[in-house]
Every structure is written in C-alpha cells, then in structure tokens.
XYZ file of C-alpha atoms in Angstrom:
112
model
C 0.000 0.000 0.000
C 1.145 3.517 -0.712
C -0.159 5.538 1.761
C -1.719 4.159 5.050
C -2.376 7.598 6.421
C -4.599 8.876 3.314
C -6.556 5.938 4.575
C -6.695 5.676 8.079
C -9.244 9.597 8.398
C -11.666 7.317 6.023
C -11.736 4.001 8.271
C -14.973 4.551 9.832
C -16.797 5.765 6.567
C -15.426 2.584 4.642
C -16.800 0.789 7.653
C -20.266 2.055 7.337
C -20.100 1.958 4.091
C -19.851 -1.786 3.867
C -22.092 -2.520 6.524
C -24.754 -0.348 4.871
C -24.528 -2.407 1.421
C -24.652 -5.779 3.616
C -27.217 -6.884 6.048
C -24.096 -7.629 8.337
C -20.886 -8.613 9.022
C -18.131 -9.968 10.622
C -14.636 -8.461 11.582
C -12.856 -11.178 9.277
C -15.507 -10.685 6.445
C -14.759 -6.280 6.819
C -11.359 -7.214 6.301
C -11.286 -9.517 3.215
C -13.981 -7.345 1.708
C -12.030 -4.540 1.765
C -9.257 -6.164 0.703
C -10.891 -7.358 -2.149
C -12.345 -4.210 -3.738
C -9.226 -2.392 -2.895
C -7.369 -5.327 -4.900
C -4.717 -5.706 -1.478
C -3.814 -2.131 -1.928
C -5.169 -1.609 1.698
C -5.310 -4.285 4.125
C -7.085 -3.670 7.178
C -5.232 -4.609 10.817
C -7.340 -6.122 13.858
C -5.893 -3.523 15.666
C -7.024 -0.786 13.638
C -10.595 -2.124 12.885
C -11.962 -3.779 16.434
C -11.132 -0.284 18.264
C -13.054 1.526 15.303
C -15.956 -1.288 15.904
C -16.237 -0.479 19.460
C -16.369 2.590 18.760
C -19.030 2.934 16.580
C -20.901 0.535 18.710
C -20.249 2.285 21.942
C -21.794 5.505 19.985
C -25.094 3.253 19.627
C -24.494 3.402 15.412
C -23.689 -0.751 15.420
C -25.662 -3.509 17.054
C -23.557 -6.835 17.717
C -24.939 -10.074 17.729
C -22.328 -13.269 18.773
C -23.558 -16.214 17.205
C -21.665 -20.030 17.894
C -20.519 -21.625 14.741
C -19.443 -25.097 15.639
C -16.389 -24.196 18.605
C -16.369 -20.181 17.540
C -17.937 -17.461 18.275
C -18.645 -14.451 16.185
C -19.451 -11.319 16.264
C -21.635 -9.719 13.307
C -22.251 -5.731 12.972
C -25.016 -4.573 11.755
C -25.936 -0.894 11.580
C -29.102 0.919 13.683
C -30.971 3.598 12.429
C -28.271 6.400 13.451
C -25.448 4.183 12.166
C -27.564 4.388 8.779
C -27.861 7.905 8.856
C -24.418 8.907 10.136
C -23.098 6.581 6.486
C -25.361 9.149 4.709
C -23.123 11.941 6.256
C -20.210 10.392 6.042
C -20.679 9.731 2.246
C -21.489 13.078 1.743
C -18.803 14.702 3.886
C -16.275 11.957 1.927
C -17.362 12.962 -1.632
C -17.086 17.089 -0.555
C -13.512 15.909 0.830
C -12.604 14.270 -3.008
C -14.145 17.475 -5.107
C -12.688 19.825 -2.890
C -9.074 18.152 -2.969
C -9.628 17.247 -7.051
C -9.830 21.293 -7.401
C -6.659 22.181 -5.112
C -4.654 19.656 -6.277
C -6.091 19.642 -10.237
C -4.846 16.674 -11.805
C -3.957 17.897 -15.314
C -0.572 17.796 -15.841
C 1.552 20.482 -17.775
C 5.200 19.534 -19.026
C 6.589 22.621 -20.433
C-alpha cells in the first residue's frame, strides 16, 4: 500500500459503508472485503478495525450479535438507524472531501 495515512481519516466511513450495502458482518468478512475491492492495496489490521468497531458501537451506530458456529464465536455488525444515517453523512462529507481536494490539487498535468 502507498499511503496508510490517506486511509486511516476514512476508516470509519469505509466501515459504514460496507455494513450499509450488507445486512451484516463480521470483523474477518470487513477485512477480506475490503481487501478485495481495494485489490490488497489496503489491508485492514485487527488492531485498527476492532477499536473503530467499538467505537461505533459504543456511539449506539452498530448492534452486535455473537452467534456459535461449531467451537467459535462471532461477532456480526449490523448498523441501527443512526449508524444508517451517520453513512449518509459520512458519504457526503467523503465525496465534498474528493471534489474539494480534485480542485486544489487539479490533476492535469503540464510539461513545459
């Protein structure tokens, strides 16, 4: 990965994001999934995404349910209503973040 820091101000809106477009999730499942769309370019750490979990929990935006699967025991997030509306803001904050940096830092390249 390039740049871990770009990513790390956008962990809780890729979070919510993923959570909003499935019913719910795992911590594993967060992790391969984003690892997957981002083709490995950023890999989530257990230590970066459980304290962003709790956190978002503790702020009554995730339920938890721990369901027993065989000798395991997981824990799926789903969002509540506020965690739904908070990934509306989030989204919308994000994409005024990327038009607002796309103007400052204007991607058309002069070589003169």
């Amino acid at each position: 990965m390039k740049s871990t820091n770009l990513y790390k101000g956008s962990l809780i809106t890729i979070i919510l994001k993923l959570l909003n477009e499935h019913d719910s999730m795992y911590g594993y499942e967060i992790t391969q999934k984003v690892k997957e769309i981002t083709k490995d370019e950023l890999q989530l750490t257990e230590g970066a995404l459980y304290p962003a979990l709790h956190k978002l929990e503790a702020q009554g935006l995730l339920d938890v349910e721990v369901i027993k699967i065989g000798n395991r025991v997981r824990k799926y997030y789903k969002l509540t209503e506020a965690g739904t509306k908070e990934t509306v803001d989030k989204l919308a904050e994000l994409e005024s973040y990327i038009r607002n940096m796309r103007a400052l830092v204007n991607p058309k390249f002069r070589l003169e």
